[in-house]
PDB file of C-alpha atoms in Angstrom:
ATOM      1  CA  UNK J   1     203.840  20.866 212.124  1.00 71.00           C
ATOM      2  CA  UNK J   2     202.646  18.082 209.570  1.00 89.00           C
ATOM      3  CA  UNK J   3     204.108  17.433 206.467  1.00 95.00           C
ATOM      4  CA  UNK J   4     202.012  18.647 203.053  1.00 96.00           C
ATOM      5  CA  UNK J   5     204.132  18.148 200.287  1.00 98.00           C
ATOM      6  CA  UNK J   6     206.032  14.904 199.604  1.00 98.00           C
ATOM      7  CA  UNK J   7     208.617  14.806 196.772  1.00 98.00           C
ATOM      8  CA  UNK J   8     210.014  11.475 195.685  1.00 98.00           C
ATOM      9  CA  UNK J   9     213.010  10.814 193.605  1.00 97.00           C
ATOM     10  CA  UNK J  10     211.968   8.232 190.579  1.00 96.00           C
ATOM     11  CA  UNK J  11     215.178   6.620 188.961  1.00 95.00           C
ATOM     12  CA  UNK J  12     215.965   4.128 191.724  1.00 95.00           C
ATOM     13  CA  UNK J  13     213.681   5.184 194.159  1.00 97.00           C
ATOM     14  CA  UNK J  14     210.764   3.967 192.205  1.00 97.00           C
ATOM     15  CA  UNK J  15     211.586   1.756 189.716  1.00 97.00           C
ATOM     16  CA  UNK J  16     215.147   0.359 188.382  1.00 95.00           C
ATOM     17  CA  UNK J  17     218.084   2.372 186.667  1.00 93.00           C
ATOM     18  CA  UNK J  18     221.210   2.141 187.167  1.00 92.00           C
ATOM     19  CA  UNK J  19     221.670  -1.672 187.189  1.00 93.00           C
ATOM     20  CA  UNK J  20     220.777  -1.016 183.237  1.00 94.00           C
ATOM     21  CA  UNK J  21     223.763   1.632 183.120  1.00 93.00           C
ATOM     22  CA  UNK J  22     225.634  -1.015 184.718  1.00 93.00           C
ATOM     23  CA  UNK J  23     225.156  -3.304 181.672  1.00 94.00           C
ATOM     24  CA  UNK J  24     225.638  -0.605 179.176  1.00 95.00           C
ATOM     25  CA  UNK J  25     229.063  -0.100 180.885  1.00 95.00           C
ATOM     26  CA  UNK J  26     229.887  -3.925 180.890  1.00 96.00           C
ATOM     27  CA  UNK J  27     228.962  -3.519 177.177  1.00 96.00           C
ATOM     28  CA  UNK J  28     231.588  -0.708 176.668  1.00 97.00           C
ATOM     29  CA  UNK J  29     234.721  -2.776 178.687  1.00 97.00           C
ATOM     30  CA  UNK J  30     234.112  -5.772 176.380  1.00 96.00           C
ATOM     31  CA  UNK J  31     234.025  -3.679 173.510  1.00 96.00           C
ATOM     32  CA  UNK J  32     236.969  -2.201 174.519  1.00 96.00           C
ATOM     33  CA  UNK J  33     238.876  -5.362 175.721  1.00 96.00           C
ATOM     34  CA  UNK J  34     241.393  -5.491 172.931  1.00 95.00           C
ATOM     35  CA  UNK J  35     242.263  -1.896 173.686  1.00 95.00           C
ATOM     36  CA  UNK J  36     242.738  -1.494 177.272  1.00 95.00           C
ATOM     37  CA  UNK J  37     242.058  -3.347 180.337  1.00 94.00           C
ATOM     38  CA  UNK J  38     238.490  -3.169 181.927  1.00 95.00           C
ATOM     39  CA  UNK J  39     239.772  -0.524 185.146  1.00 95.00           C
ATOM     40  CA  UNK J  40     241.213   1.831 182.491  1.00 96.00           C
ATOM     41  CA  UNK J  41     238.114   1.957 180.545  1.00 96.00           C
ATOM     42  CA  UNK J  42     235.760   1.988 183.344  1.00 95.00           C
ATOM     43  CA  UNK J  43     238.460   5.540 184.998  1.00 95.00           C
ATOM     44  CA  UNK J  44     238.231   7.081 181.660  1.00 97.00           C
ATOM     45  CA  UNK J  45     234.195   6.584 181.127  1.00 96.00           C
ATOM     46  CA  UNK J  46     233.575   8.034 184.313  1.00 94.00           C
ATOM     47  CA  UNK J  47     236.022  11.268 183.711  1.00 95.00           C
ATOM     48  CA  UNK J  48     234.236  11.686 180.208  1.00 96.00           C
ATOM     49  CA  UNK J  49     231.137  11.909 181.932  1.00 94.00           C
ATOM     50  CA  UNK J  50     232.097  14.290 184.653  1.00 93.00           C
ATOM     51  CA  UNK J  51     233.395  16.683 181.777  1.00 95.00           C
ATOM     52  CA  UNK J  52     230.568  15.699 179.751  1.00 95.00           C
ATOM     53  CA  UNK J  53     227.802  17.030 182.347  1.00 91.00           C
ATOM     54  CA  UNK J  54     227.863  20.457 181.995  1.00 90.00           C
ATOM     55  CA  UNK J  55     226.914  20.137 178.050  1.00 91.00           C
ATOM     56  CA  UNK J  56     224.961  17.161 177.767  1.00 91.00           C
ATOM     57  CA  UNK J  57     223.341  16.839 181.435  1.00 88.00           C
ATOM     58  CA  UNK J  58     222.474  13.826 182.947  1.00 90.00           C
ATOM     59  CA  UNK J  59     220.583  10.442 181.167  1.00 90.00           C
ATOM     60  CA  UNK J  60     221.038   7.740 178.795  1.00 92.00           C
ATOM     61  CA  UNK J  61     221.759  10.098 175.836  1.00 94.00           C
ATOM     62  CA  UNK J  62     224.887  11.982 177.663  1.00 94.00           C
ATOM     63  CA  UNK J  63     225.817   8.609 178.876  1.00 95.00           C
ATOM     64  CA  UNK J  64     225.787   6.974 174.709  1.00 97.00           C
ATOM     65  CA  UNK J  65     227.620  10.374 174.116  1.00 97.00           C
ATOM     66  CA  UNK J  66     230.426   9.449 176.601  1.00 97.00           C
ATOM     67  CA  UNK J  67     230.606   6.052 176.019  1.00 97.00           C
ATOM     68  CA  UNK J  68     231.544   6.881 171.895  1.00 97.00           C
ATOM     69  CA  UNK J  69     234.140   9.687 173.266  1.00 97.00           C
ATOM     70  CA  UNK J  70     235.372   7.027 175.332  1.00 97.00           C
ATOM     71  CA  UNK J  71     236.023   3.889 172.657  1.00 97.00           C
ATOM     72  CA  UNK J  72     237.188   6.868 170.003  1.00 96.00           C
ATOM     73  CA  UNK J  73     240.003   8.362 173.224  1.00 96.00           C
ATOM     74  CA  UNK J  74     241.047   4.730 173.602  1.00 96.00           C
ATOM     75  CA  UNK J  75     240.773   3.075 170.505  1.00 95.00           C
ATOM     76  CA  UNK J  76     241.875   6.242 168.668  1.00 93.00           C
ATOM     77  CA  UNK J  77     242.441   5.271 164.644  1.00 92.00           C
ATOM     78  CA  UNK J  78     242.245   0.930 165.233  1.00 94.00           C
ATOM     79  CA  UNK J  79     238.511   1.791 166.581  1.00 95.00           C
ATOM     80  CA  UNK J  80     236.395  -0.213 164.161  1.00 95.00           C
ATOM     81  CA  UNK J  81     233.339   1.674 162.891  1.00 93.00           C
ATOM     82  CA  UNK J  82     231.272  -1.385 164.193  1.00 95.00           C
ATOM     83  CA  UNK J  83     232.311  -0.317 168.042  1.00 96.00           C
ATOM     84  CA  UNK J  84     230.791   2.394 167.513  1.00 96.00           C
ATOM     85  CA  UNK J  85     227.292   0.867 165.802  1.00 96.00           C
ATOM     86  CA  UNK J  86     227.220  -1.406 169.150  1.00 97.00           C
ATOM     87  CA  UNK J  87     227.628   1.596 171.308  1.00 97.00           C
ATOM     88  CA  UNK J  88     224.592   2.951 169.649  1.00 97.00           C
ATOM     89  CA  UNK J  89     222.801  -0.379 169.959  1.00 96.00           C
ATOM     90  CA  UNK J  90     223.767  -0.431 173.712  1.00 95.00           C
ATOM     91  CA  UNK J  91     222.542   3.487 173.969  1.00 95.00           C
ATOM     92  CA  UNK J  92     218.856   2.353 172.549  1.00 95.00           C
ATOM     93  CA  UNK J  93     218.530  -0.627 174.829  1.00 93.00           C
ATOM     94  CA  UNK J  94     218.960   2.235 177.826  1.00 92.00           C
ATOM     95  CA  UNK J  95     216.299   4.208 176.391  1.00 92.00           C
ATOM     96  CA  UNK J  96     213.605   1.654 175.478  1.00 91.00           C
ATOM     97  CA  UNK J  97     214.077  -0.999 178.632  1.00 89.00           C
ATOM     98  CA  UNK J  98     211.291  -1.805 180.412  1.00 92.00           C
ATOM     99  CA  UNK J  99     210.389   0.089 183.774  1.00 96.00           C
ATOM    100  CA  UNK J 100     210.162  -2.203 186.643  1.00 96.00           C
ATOM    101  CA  UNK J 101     209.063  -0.972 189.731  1.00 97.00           C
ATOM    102  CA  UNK J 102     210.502  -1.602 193.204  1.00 96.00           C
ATOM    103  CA  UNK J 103     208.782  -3.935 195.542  1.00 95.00           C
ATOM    104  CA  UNK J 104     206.439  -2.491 197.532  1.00 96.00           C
ATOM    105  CA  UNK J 105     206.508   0.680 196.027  1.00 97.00           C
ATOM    106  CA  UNK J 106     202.380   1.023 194.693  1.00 97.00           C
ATOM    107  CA  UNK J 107     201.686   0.267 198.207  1.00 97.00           C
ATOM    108  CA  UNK J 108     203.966   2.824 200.127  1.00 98.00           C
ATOM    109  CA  UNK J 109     202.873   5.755 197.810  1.00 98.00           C
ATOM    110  CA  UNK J 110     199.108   4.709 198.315  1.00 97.00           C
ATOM    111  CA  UNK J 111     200.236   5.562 202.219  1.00 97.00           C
ATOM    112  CA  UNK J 112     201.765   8.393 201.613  1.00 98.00           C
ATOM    113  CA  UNK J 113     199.130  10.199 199.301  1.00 97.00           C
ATOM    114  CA  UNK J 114     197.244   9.933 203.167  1.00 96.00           C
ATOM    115  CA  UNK J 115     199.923  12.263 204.020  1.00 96.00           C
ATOM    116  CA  UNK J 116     200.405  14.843 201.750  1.00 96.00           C
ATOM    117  CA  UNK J 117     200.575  15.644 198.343  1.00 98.00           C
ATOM    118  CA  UNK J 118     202.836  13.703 196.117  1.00 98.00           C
ATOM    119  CA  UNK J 119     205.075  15.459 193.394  1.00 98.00           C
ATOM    120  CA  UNK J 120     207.528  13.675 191.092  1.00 98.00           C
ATOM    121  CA  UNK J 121     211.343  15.506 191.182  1.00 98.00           C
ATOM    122  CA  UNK J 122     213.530  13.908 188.930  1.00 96.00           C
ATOM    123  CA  UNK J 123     216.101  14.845 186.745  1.00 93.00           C
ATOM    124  CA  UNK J 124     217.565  13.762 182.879  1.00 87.00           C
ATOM    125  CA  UNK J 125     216.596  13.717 179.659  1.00 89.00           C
ATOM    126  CA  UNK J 126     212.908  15.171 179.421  1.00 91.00           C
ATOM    127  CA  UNK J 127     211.428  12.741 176.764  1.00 91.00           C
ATOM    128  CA  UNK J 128     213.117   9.683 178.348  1.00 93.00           C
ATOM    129  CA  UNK J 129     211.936  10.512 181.869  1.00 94.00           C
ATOM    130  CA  UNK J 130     208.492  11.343 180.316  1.00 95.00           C
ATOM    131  CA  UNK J 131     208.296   8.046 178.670  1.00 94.00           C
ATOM    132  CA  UNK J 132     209.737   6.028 181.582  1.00 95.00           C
ATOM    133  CA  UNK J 133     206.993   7.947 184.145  1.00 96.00           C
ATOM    134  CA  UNK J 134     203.946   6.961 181.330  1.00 96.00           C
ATOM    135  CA  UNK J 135     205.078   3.337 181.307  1.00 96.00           C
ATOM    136  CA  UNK J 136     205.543   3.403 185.182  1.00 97.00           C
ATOM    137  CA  UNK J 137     201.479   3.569 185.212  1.00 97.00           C
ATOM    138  CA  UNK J 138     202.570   5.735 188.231  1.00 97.00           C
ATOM    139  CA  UNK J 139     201.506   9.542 186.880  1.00 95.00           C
ATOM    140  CA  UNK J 140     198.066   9.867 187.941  1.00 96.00           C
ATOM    141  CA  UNK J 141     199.192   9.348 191.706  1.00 97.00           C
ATOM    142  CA  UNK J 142     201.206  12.503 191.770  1.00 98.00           C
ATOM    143  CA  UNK J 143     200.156  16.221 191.804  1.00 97.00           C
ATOM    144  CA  UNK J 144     202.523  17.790 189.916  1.00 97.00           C
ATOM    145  CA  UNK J 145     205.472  16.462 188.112  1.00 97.00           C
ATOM    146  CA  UNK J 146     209.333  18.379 188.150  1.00 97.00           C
ATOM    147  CA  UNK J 147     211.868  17.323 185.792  1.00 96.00           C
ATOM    148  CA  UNK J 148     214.892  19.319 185.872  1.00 95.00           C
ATOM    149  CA  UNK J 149     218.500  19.234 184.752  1.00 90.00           C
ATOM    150  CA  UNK J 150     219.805  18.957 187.921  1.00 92.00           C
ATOM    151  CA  UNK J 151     218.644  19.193 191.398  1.00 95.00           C
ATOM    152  CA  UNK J 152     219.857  22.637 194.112  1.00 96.00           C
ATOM    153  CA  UNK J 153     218.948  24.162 197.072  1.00 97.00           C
ATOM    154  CA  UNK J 154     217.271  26.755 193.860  1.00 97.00           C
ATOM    155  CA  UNK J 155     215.219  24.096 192.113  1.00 97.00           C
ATOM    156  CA  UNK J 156     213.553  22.811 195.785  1.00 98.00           C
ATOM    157  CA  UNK J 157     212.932  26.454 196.658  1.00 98.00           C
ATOM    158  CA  UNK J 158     210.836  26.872 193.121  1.00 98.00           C
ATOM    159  CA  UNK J 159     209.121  23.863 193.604  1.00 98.00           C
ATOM    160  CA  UNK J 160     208.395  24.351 197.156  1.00 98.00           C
ATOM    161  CA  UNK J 161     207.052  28.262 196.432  1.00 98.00           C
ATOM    162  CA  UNK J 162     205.376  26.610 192.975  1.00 97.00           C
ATOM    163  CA  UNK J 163     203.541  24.293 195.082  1.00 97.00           C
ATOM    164  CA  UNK J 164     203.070  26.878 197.957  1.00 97.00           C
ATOM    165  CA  UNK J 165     204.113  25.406 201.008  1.00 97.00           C
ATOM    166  CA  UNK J 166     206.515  25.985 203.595  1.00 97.00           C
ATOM    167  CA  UNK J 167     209.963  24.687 203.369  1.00 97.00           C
ATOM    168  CA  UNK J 168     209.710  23.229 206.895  1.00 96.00           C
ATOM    169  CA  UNK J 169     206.156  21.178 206.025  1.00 96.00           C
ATOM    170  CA  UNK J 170     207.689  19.598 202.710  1.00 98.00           C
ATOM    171  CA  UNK J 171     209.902  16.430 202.457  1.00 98.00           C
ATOM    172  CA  UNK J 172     212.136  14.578 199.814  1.00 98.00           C
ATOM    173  CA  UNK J 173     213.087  11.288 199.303  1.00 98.00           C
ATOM    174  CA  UNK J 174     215.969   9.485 197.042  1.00 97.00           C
ATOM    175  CA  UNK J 175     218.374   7.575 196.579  1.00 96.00           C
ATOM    176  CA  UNK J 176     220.683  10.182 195.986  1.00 95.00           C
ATOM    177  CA  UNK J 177     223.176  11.784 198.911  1.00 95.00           C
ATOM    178  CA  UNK J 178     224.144  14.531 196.601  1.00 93.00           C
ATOM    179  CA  UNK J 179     221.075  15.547 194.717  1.00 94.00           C
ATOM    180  CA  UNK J 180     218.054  14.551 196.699  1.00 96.00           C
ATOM    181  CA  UNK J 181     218.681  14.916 200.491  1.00 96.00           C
ATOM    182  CA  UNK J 182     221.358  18.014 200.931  1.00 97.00           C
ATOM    183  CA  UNK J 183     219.758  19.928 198.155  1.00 97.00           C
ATOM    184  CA  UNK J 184     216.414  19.852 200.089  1.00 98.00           C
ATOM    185  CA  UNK J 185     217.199  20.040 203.271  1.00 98.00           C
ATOM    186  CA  UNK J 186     219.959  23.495 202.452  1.00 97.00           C
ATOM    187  CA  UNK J 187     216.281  25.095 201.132  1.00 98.00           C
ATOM    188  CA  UNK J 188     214.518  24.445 204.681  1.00 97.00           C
ATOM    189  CA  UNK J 189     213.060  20.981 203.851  1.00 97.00           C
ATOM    190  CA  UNK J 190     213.661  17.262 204.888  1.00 98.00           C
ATOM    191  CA  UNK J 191     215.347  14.911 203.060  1.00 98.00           C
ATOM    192  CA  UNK J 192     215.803  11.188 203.557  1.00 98.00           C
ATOM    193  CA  UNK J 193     218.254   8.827 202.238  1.00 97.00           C
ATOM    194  CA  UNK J 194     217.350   5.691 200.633  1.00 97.00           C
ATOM    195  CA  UNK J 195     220.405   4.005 199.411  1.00 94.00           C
ATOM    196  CA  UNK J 196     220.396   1.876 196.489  1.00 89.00           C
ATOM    197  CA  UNK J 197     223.281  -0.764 196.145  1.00 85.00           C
ATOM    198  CA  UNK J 198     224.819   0.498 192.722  1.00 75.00           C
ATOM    199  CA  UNK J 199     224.351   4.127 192.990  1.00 73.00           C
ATOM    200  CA  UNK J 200     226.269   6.227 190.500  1.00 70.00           C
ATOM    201  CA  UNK J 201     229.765   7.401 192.330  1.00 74.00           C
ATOM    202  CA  UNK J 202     228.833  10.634 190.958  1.00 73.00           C
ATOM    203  CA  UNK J 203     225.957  11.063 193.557  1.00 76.00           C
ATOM    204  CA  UNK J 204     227.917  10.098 196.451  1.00 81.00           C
ATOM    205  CA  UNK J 205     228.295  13.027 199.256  1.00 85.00           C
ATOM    206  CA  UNK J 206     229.198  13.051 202.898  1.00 89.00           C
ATOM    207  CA  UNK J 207     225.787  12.445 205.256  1.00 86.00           C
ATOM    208  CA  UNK J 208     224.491  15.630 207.646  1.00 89.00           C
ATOM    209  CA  UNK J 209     225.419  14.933 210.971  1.00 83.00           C
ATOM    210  CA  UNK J 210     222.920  15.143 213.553  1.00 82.00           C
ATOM    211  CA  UNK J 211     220.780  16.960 211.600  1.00 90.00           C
ATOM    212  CA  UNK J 212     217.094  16.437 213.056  1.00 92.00           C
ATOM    213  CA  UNK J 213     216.249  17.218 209.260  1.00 95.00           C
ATOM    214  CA  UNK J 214     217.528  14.294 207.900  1.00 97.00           C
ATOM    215  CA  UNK J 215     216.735  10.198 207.923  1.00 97.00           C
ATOM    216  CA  UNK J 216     218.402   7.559 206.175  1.00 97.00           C
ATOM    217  CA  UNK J 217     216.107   4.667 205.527  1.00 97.00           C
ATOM    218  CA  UNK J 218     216.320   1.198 204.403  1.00 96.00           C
ATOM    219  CA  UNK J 219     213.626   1.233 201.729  1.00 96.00           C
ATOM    220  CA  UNK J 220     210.930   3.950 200.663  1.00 97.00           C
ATOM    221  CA  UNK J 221     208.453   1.857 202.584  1.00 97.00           C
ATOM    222  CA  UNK J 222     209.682   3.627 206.329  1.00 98.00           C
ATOM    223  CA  UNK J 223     209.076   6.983 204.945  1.00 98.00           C
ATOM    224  CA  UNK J 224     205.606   7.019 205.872  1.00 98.00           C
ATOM    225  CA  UNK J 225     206.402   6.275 209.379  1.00 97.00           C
ATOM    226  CA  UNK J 226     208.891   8.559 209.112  1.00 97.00           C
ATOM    227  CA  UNK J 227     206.654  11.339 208.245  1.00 97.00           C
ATOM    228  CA  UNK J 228     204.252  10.545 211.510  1.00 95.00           C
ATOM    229  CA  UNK J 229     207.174  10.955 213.429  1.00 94.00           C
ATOM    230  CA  UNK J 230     207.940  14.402 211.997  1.00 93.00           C
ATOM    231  CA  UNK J 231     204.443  15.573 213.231  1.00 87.00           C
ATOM    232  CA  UNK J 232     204.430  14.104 216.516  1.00 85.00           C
ATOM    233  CA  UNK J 233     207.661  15.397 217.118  1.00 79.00           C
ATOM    234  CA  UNK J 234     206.546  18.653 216.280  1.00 57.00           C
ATOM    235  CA  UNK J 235     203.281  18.749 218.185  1.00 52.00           C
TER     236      UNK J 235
END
């Protein structure tokens, strides 16, 4: 059975991201230098975000949010107003960086649109991910475009009955363990694992074992061979 639909993660799987949360965070542990030591800071970022989740969802606004609740639990009354004015600053840079695509990657989804159709799934802020896929020049490739708060077995059965194809003829590629591949392939679809070097701890989850479902890659440029695979396996 061939593959029609093809969903691809974007933050990391088609252009840069986290290596820019990476220096927002760097930002935060100098900031917070005369406070606490750089480990401390970085533990109690990361548990304000995992609490933080649930309210303000995922993206570089929830991640400003948790960086000010941060300095302020730390720095508690001796927190200079400024701190939090460079917080801000570093919260704006996340937002209006510029999107830089990975190598390789116009040419892989020109193969792959031989395949099937393309569809965007990604998930955040809804402006920012908007404004990040327009300056990507990347939107016209892609028949439909998801963005969601957060990515379940629910949200890939929607988009696979939206786009009205069966579970078993529909792929999805990340760089996520947690949020692209198991999601997908729990609602009947494939998923393949691209790993990115500083992927967010958050998004870390145990691999399927022997699952004939599942691929992990070394870059998105294998999925299309990938995908022939699937079919000639199948036939």
């Amino acid at each position: 059975m061939p593959i029609d639909l093809i969903c691809l993660d974007a933050d990391d799987t088609l252009w840069h991201n986290m290596r820019h949360f990476v220096a927002a965070e760097d930002a935060l542990l100098a900031m917070l230098a005369p406070f606490t030591d750089a480990g401390v800071a970085r533990d109690t970022l990361t548990e304000c975000e995992a609490r933080n989740l649930p309210l303000y969802g995922y993206g570089a606004k929830g991640f400003t949010l948790s960086m000010i609740e941060t300095a302020l639990e730390l720095g508690g009354d001796a927190l200079p107003a400024s701190v939090v004015g460079e917080i801000l600053a570093a919260g704006r840079a996340l937002l209006a960086h510029p999107v830089e695509l990975l190598d390789g990657i116009e040419a892989t989804l020109d193969a792959l649109a031989t395949q099937g159709r393309l569809v965007l799934v990604t998930k955040g802020d809804l402006l920012h991910q908007e404004a990040k896929l327009a300056a990507s020049g990347l939107g016209d490739r892609f028949a439909g475009i998801e963005i969601v708060s957060d990515k379940t077995p629910a949200t890939f059965t929607r988009i696979f009955d939206r786009y009205a194809v069966q579970p078993a003829r529909a792929v999805m590629a990340g760089d996520s363990m947690r949020s692209d591949v198991l999601p997908a392939i729990e609602a009947g679809g494939w998923g393949a694992y691209v790993p990115q070097p500083l992927a967010w701890d958050h998004e870390h989850a145990p691999a399927p074992v022997n699952h004939h479902r599942f691929a992990q890659l070394r870059s998105l440029a294998e999925l299309p061979e990938w995908i022939d695979r699937i079919a000639r396996l199948d036939a």
